[in-house]
Short mmCIF file of C-alpha atoms and ligand atoms in Angstrom, two decimals:
data_model
loop_
_atom_site.label_atom_id
_atom_site.label_comp_id
_atom_site.label_asym_id
_atom_site.label_seq_id
_atom_site.Cartn_x
_atom_site.Cartn_y
_atom_site.Cartn_z
CA MET A 57 0.15 -0.03 0.07
CA LYS A 58 1.20 3.40 -0.95
CA ASN A 59 2.15 5.39 2.44
CA TYR A 60 2.31 9.22 2.38
CA ASP A 61 2.21 12.28 5.24
CA VAL A 62 -0.43 14.17 3.40
CA ILE A 63 -3.62 12.70 1.29
CA VAL A 64 -6.01 16.03 -0.29
CA ILE A 65 -9.31 14.19 -0.85
CA GLY A 66 -10.82 16.51 -4.06
CA ALA A 67 -8.36 18.77 -5.78
CA GLY A 68 -10.61 21.66 -5.78
CA PRO A 69 -8.72 25.03 -5.39
CA GLY A 70 -8.83 24.28 -1.36
CA GLY A 71 -6.97 21.07 -1.31
CA MET A 72 -4.63 22.36 -3.97
CA THR A 73 -4.05 25.41 -1.88
CA GLY A 74 -3.72 22.17 0.98
CA ALA A 75 -1.29 19.86 -1.39
CA LEU A 76 0.97 22.92 -1.86
CA TYR A 77 1.57 24.05 1.50
CA ALA A 78 2.27 20.37 3.14
CA SER A 79 4.40 19.49 -0.09
CA ARG A 80 6.69 23.06 0.68
CA ALA A 81 7.22 21.77 4.22
CA ASN A 82 9.31 18.94 2.63
CA LEU A 83 5.74 16.21 3.27
CA SER A 84 5.00 13.49 0.62
CA VAL A 85 1.41 14.44 -0.21
CA LEU A 86 -1.42 13.03 -2.16
CA MET A 87 -3.77 14.35 -3.87
CA LEU A 88 -6.68 12.48 -4.57
CA ASP A 89 -10.03 13.28 -7.25
CA ARG A 90 -12.22 11.03 -9.02
CA GLY A 91 -12.38 14.20 -12.08
CA ILE A 92 -10.07 16.58 -12.74
CA TYR A 93 -7.93 19.17 -10.85
CA GLY A 94 -9.81 22.58 -10.46
CA GLY A 95 -13.40 20.66 -8.91
CA GLN A 96 -16.30 23.93 -9.92
CA MET A 97 -13.38 26.38 -11.10
CA ASN A 98 -13.77 24.18 -14.43
CA ASN A 99 -17.50 25.31 -14.43
CA THR A 100 -16.87 29.17 -14.38
CA ALA A 101 -16.63 31.34 -17.28
CA ALA A 102 -14.85 34.37 -16.15
CA ILE A 103 -14.00 34.35 -12.13
CA GLU A 104 -13.74 38.81 -10.94
CA ASN A 105 -12.73 37.99 -7.98
CA TYR A 106 -9.66 36.08 -7.15
CA PRO A 107 -7.30 39.12 -6.22
CA GLY A 108 -4.18 39.62 -8.32
CA PHE A 109 -6.65 38.89 -11.81
CA LYS A 110 -9.37 41.21 -12.97
CA SER A 111 -10.41 38.48 -14.38
CA VAL A 112 -9.07 34.64 -15.40
CA LEU A 113 -11.04 31.84 -16.74
CA GLY A 114 -11.98 28.37 -14.38
CA PRO A 115 -9.89 26.64 -15.94
CA ASP A 116 -6.88 28.25 -16.63
CA LEU A 117 -6.90 29.30 -13.36
CA SER A 118 -6.83 25.65 -12.22
CA LYS A 119 -4.32 24.54 -13.76
CA ASP A 120 -1.91 27.25 -12.67
CA MET A 121 -2.62 26.30 -9.28
CA TYR A 122 -2.09 23.06 -10.35
CA ASP A 123 1.36 23.45 -12.13
CA GLY A 124 1.53 25.79 -8.22
CA ALA A 125 0.07 22.72 -6.36
CA THR A 126 2.35 20.50 -7.94
CA GLN A 127 6.24 22.08 -8.61
CA PHE A 128 7.36 21.11 -5.23
CA GLY A 129 6.33 16.82 -5.53
CA ALA A 130 3.00 16.57 -4.27
CA GLU A 131 1.52 13.99 -6.30
CA PHE A 132 -2.06 13.42 -8.96
CA ALA A 133 -4.59 10.23 -8.74
CA TYR A 134 -7.52 9.78 -9.88
CA GLY A 135 -9.97 7.87 -7.00
CA SER A 136 -13.27 8.05 -5.87
CA VAL A 137 -12.99 7.61 -1.83
CA GLU A 138 -15.24 5.68 -0.16
CA ASN A 139 -13.82 6.11 3.29
CA ILE A 140 -11.45 6.78 5.18
CA GLU A 141 -10.06 4.19 8.04
CA ASP A 142 -9.90 5.58 11.14
CA HIS A 143 -5.57 4.40 12.85
CA GLY A 144 -5.30 6.67 15.42
CA ASP A 145 -1.56 8.06 14.46
CA TYR A 146 -2.38 6.85 10.30
CA LYS A 147 -5.04 7.07 9.03
CA ILE A 148 -6.20 3.97 5.33
CA VAL A 149 -7.85 5.83 2.63
CA LYS A 150 -10.20 3.85 1.24
CA THR A 151 -10.62 4.39 -3.10
CA ASP A 152 -12.93 2.40 -5.87
CA ASP A 153 -8.97 2.35 -7.10
CA GLY A 154 -7.22 0.53 -4.07
CA ASP A 155 -6.36 1.44 -0.73
CA TYR A 156 -3.81 4.33 0.85
CA LYS A 157 -2.08 5.50 3.84
CA ALA A 158 -0.94 8.62 5.47
CA GLY A 159 -0.85 10.42 8.60
CA ALA A 160 -2.78 12.24 7.65
CA VAL A 161 -5.97 13.71 5.49
CA ILE A 162 -7.41 17.01 3.95
CA ILE A 163 -11.23 16.39 2.97
CA ALA A 164 -11.11 19.35 0.33
CA THR A 165 -14.34 17.26 -1.79
CA GLY A 166 -16.98 20.34 -1.71
CA SER A 167 -20.35 20.52 -3.09
CA GLU A 168 -22.78 19.53 -5.98
CA TYR A 169 -25.49 21.49 -6.73
CA LYS A 170 -28.40 20.38 -5.32
CA LYS A 171 -31.36 19.19 -7.25
CA LEU A 172 -34.98 20.63 -7.10
CA GLY A 173 -37.54 17.61 -6.89
CA VAL A 174 -40.20 18.31 -9.62
CA PRO A 175 -41.23 16.09 -12.52
CA GLY A 176 -39.85 15.99 -15.68
CA GLU A 177 -36.38 17.46 -13.75
CA ASP A 178 -34.12 13.99 -14.30
CA LYS A 179 -36.63 12.81 -17.06
CA PHE A 180 -34.70 15.88 -19.46
CA GLY A 181 -31.82 15.38 -17.53
CA GLY A 182 -29.22 15.78 -20.81
CA ARG A 183 -32.05 16.38 -22.89
CA GLY A 184 -32.19 20.42 -21.56
CA VAL A 185 -32.18 20.11 -17.76
CA SER A 186 -28.51 21.61 -16.64
CA TYR A 187 -26.57 22.21 -13.71
CA CYS A 188 -23.16 23.85 -15.58
CA ALA A 189 -24.37 26.74 -18.54
CA VAL A 190 -20.64 26.69 -18.97
CA CYS A 191 -20.89 23.16 -19.73
CA ASP A 192 -24.07 23.23 -21.23
CA GLY A 193 -25.41 26.58 -22.71
CA ALA A 194 -24.03 26.46 -25.79
CA PHE A 195 -26.67 23.93 -27.11
CA PHE A 196 -29.09 27.32 -26.33
CA LYS A 197 -27.38 29.35 -29.28
CA ASN A 198 -30.34 32.23 -30.09
CA ARG A 199 -32.44 30.19 -27.97
CA GLU A 200 -35.12 30.59 -24.70
CA VAL A 201 -33.73 29.52 -21.51
CA VAL A 202 -35.28 29.41 -17.44
CA VAL A 203 -32.95 30.11 -15.21
CA ILE A 204 -34.06 29.23 -11.75
CA GLY A 205 -32.77 30.42 -7.90
CA GLY A 206 -32.12 33.95 -6.92
CA GLY A 207 -28.34 33.14 -5.40
CA ASP A 208 -24.61 34.20 -6.84
CA SER A 209 -24.95 30.63 -9.18
CA ALA A 210 -28.26 31.72 -10.90
CA ILE A 211 -27.83 35.11 -11.86
CA GLU A 212 -23.66 34.52 -12.99
CA GLU A 213 -24.94 31.91 -14.98
CA GLY A 214 -28.46 33.88 -15.82
CA LEU A 215 -25.88 36.35 -17.23
CA TYR A 216 -23.30 34.10 -18.39
CA LEU A 217 -26.17 33.15 -20.76
CA ALA A 218 -27.62 35.86 -21.30
CA GLY A 219 -24.24 36.48 -23.81
CA LEU A 220 -25.53 33.26 -25.83
CA ALA A 221 -29.38 33.08 -25.40
CA SER A 222 -31.65 34.58 -27.32
CA LYS A 223 -33.69 35.07 -24.19
CA VAL A 224 -32.29 34.33 -19.99
CA THR A 225 -35.84 34.28 -17.90
CA ILE A 226 -35.00 33.96 -14.27
CA ILE A 227 -37.23 32.53 -12.19
CA HIS A 228 -37.53 33.23 -7.78
CA ARG A 229 -39.31 31.66 -5.26
CA ARG A 230 -39.75 35.40 -3.32
CA ASP A 231 -38.84 39.30 -4.56
CA GLN A 232 -35.68 39.55 -3.74
CA LEU A 233 -32.07 37.67 -4.60
CA ARG A 234 -29.55 37.14 -2.56
CA ALA A 235 -26.60 37.20 -5.11
CA GLN A 236 -23.90 40.32 -4.21
CA LYS A 237 -25.14 43.47 -5.74
CA ILE A 238 -22.68 43.90 -8.62
CA LEU A 239 -24.45 40.13 -10.36
CA GLN A 240 -27.64 42.14 -9.59
CA ASP A 241 -27.23 45.49 -11.10
CA ARG A 242 -25.50 43.44 -14.38
CA ALA A 243 -28.64 41.06 -14.72
CA PHE A 244 -31.12 43.83 -13.87
CA ALA A 245 -29.65 46.17 -16.85
CA ASN A 246 -29.16 43.22 -19.29
CA ASP A 247 -32.11 43.59 -21.59
CA LYS A 248 -32.10 39.68 -22.49
CA ILE A 249 -32.68 38.36 -18.77
CA GLU A 250 -36.05 39.09 -17.77
CA PHE A 251 -37.06 38.28 -13.92
CA VAL A 252 -40.34 36.48 -12.79
CA TRP A 253 -40.48 37.19 -8.94
CA ASN A 254 -42.59 35.42 -6.67
CA THR A 255 -43.20 31.88 -8.96
CA ASN A 256 -42.33 28.36 -8.33
CA VAL A 257 -41.12 26.20 -10.76
CA THR A 258 -43.82 23.69 -10.67
CA GLU A 259 -43.04 21.07 -13.51
CA ILE A 260 -40.45 20.50 -16.06
CA LEU A 261 -42.23 20.25 -19.18
CA GLY A 262 -40.97 18.91 -22.12
CA ASP A 263 -41.86 15.97 -26.03
CA ASP A 264 -40.94 12.63 -26.15
CA MET A 265 -37.06 14.07 -27.00
CA LYS A 266 -36.65 17.89 -25.13
CA VAL A 267 -37.50 20.00 -22.52
CA THR A 268 -40.32 22.46 -24.29
CA GLY A 269 -41.04 24.80 -21.00
CA VAL A 270 -41.90 25.11 -17.55
CA ALA A 271 -44.94 25.14 -15.03
CA THR A 272 -45.16 27.61 -12.67
CA LYS A 273 -47.02 28.45 -9.77
CA ASN A 274 -47.10 32.15 -8.54
CA ASN A 275 -47.04 31.80 -4.48
CA GLN A 276 -48.14 34.66 -3.35
CA THR A 277 -51.75 35.23 -6.11
CA GLY A 278 -51.79 31.21 -6.55
CA GLU A 279 -52.43 31.62 -10.57
CA THR A 280 -50.73 28.67 -12.50
CA GLY A 281 -48.85 29.74 -15.93
CA GLU A 282 -45.87 27.39 -18.36
CA ILE A 283 -43.12 29.53 -19.73
CA ALA A 284 -41.19 28.18 -22.96
CA ALA A 285 -37.82 27.76 -23.36
CA SER A 286 -35.32 24.96 -24.45
CA GLY A 287 -33.30 24.76 -21.63
CA VAL A 288 -33.92 24.57 -17.90
CA PHE A 289 -30.66 25.72 -16.02
CA ILE A 290 -30.94 24.87 -12.33
CA TYR A 291 -29.28 26.60 -9.24
CA VAL A 292 -31.29 26.06 -5.89
CA GLY A 293 -28.32 25.99 -3.61
CA THR A 294 -25.59 22.82 -2.97
CA LEU A 295 -25.21 19.85 -1.37
CA PRO A 296 -22.13 18.81 1.01
CA MET A 297 -20.09 15.95 -0.90
CA THR A 298 -19.28 14.46 2.98
CA SER A 299 -21.27 10.46 2.16
CA SER A 300 -18.40 8.66 2.38
CA PHE A 301 -17.76 10.47 5.81
CA THR A 302 -20.96 10.58 7.42
CA THR A 303 -19.66 7.86 10.15
CA MET A 304 -16.99 9.79 11.01
CA GLY A 305 -18.87 11.60 13.46
CA ILE A 306 -17.44 14.33 12.03
CA THR A 307 -20.67 16.23 9.91
CA ASP A 308 -23.59 18.84 11.21
CA ASP A 309 -26.92 17.25 10.41
CA ALA A 310 -26.62 19.09 7.26
CA GLY A 311 -23.47 16.63 5.91
CA TRP A 312 -20.96 20.07 6.81
CA ILE A 313 -18.37 19.33 8.45
CA LYS A 314 -17.69 20.98 11.20
CA THR A 315 -14.05 22.10 12.30
CA ASP A 316 -12.23 24.63 13.94
CA ASN A 317 -10.19 27.58 13.63
CA ASP A 318 -7.06 25.82 12.65
CA MET A 319 -9.92 23.03 9.95
CA ALA A 320 -9.12 20.00 13.06
CA THR A 321 -12.39 18.13 12.73
CA ALA A 322 -13.19 15.63 15.66
CA VAL A 323 -10.26 13.03 13.97
CA PRO A 324 -6.78 14.28 14.96
CA GLY A 325 -5.11 14.51 11.98
CA VAL A 326 -8.13 14.40 9.47
CA PHE A 327 -9.17 17.81 8.67
CA ALA A 328 -11.54 20.25 6.37
CA ILE A 329 -11.92 22.75 3.95
CA GLY A 330 -13.32 25.14 1.16
CA ASP A 331 -17.46 24.65 1.01
CA VAL A 332 -17.52 21.14 2.51
CA ARG A 333 -17.12 22.80 5.57
CA GLN A 334 -19.94 24.25 7.81
CA LYS A 335 -18.67 28.51 7.48
CA THR A 336 -20.72 30.82 6.00
CA LEU A 337 -18.67 31.92 2.71
CA ARG A 338 -18.32 29.64 0.01
CA GLN A 339 -15.39 31.19 -2.60
CA ILE A 340 -12.35 30.36 -4.04
CA THR A 341 -10.25 33.02 -2.10
CA THR A 342 -11.91 31.13 1.29
CA ALA A 343 -11.12 27.60 -0.09
CA VAL A 344 -7.85 29.06 -0.54
CA GLY A 345 -7.00 30.48 2.64
CA ASP A 346 -8.61 27.11 4.22
CA GLY A 347 -6.13 25.57 2.55
CA GLY A 348 -3.44 27.17 3.21
CA ILE A 349 -4.08 26.93 7.13
CA ALA A 350 -4.63 22.96 7.25
CA GLY A 351 -1.50 22.33 4.95
CA GLN A 352 0.31 23.78 7.92
CA GLU A 353 -1.68 22.70 10.09
CA ALA A 354 -0.88 19.02 8.88
CA PHE A 355 2.63 19.32 9.03
CA SER A 356 2.47 21.03 12.55
CA TYR A 357 0.40 17.85 13.43
CA LEU A 358 3.34 15.39 12.38
CA GLU A 359 5.72 17.01 13.58
CA THR A 360 3.79 16.11 17.49
CA LEU A 361 3.29 13.15 16.80
CA LYS A 362 6.57 12.71 15.51
CA ASP A 363 8.27 13.88 18.98
CA LYS A 364 5.66 11.73 20.89
CA THR A 365 7.12 8.49 18.97
CA ALA A 366 10.66 9.76 19.94
CA SER A 367 9.82 10.78 23.44
CA ALA A 368 8.39 7.11 23.39
CA GLN A 369 11.27 5.67 22.45
P1 NAP B 24 -27.59 29.68 -2.60
O1 NAP B 24 -26.67 31.19 -2.29
O2 NAP B 24 -27.62 28.64 -1.46
O3 NAP B 24 -28.95 29.99 -3.36
C1 NAP B 24 -29.99 29.72 -3.91
C2 NAP B 24 -31.60 29.61 -4.32
O4 NAP B 24 -31.84 29.12 -4.77
C3 NAP B 24 -31.95 31.48 -2.97
O5 NAP B 24 -31.95 32.41 -4.05
C4 NAP B 24 -33.15 30.53 -2.98
O6 NAP B 24 -33.86 30.85 -2.78
C5 NAP B 24 -33.54 29.38 -4.66
N1 NAP B 24 -34.09 27.85 -3.87
C6 NAP B 24 -33.45 27.23 -2.79
N2 NAP B 24 -34.24 26.78 -2.54
C7 NAP B 24 -35.58 26.43 -3.81
C8 NAP B 24 -36.53 25.90 -4.06
N3 NAP B 24 -36.99 24.82 -3.98
N4 NAP B 24 -37.24 25.99 -5.42
C9 NAP B 24 -36.88 26.90 -5.85
N5 NAP B 24 -35.82 27.91 -5.20
C10 NAP B 24 -35.09 27.69 -4.57
O7 NAP B 24 -26.75 29.32 -3.49
P2 NAP B 24 -26.01 29.34 -5.11
O8 NAP B 24 -26.16 30.43 -5.83
O9 NAP B 24 -25.44 28.28 -5.71
O10 NAP B 24 -24.68 29.56 -4.58
C11 NAP B 24 -23.64 28.83 -3.21
C12 NAP B 24 -22.00 29.51 -2.43
O11 NAP B 24 -21.36 29.52 -3.82
C13 NAP B 24 -22.82 30.74 -2.01
O12 NAP B 24 -22.18 30.91 -1.16
C14 NAP B 24 -22.22 31.56 -3.05
O13 NAP B 24 -21.82 33.15 -2.63
C15 NAP B 24 -20.81 30.67 -3.63
N6 NAP B 24 -20.81 31.99 -5.27
C16 NAP B 24 -20.28 32.19 -5.14
C17 NAP B 24 -19.98 32.91 -6.34
C18 NAP B 24 -19.10 33.97 -6.53
O14 NAP B 24 -18.59 34.72 -5.54
N7 NAP B 24 -19.25 34.92 -8.42
C19 NAP B 24 -21.05 32.47 -7.29
C20 NAP B 24 -21.03 31.41 -7.46
C21 NAP B 24 -21.51 30.44 -6.00
P3 NAP B 24 -33.70 31.77 -1.75
O15 NAP B 24 -33.40 33.89 -2.09
O16 NAP B 24 -34.94 31.85 -1.50
O17 NAP B 24 -33.83 31.53 0.17
#
């Protein structure tokens, strides 16, 4: 079984920063991810709130972070983590492709988009229903699309889609957005974007092949209706990707991982960073900050273990 000082699970911005800090401290580091490095950054067109760049493409920033993370010897391997076994001074990380041993583990698995849970959503997945405008937006060039939600993702992706689609209708369940003010202002000023307020989508409609629109209900008046669209983009929040860690006693009731200010979880030697943590601001910048702390704290933890072993001899 391959043995590392630190295993980082998830190679998004947090995970890659954790790997950078730990490997630069001369630790052997493995980043494990079930997909390509970069995480959700790969699905983001323009990132405008990462310091040092006026605007940067998500995949470009991912590649730069990866090059930075691996320059001091951190390795990358594909693998879907099934669970972490805690053996006190060492951990076994079990994946679908074999097991690895580590002194410390940093969980950086992030979050995934929540489903809306209405009829038609699963049926038309990949046939008009999408959770990624950057991946699928080009299919809807000069067509009408609907975006559901009122947070940063809905508005940011709605703005991206407005550059491709002929019309973007953003349907929100309240009459106020929770997205950042700068995104709101841009969306309100965009001629191609129309808002439908106080409205729930009750069904995704389609023919045998593809989406044709959505059924709606105004939650103030009870009025029902339909909005025609070729694409439906759903951004109604995120869920933590922690199903592999639920038996470790480190998550809250909603599944987010609880940590202290040093990113330590309730299990010594297991740290958690980025979007998967219980926290209020989920951003690339905050994930990167978490990663730096966890990389350094993993180093300190392993030093303490070494001291303990030396004094026991
Ligand atoms: P979010 O902030 O949780 O917003 C989810 C939106 O969906 C809310 O407007 C919510 O309505 C609505 N919603 C939730 N359940 C719904 C339902 N069943 N039916 C209809 N609408 C529903 O999620 P997010 O926008 O995906 O953002 C996730 C995190 O990533 C946030 O921390 C966000 O700040 C961050 N993020 C940041 C950026 C950036 O900085 N550029 C970009 C993307 C995401 P209510 O408002 O009524 O609750």
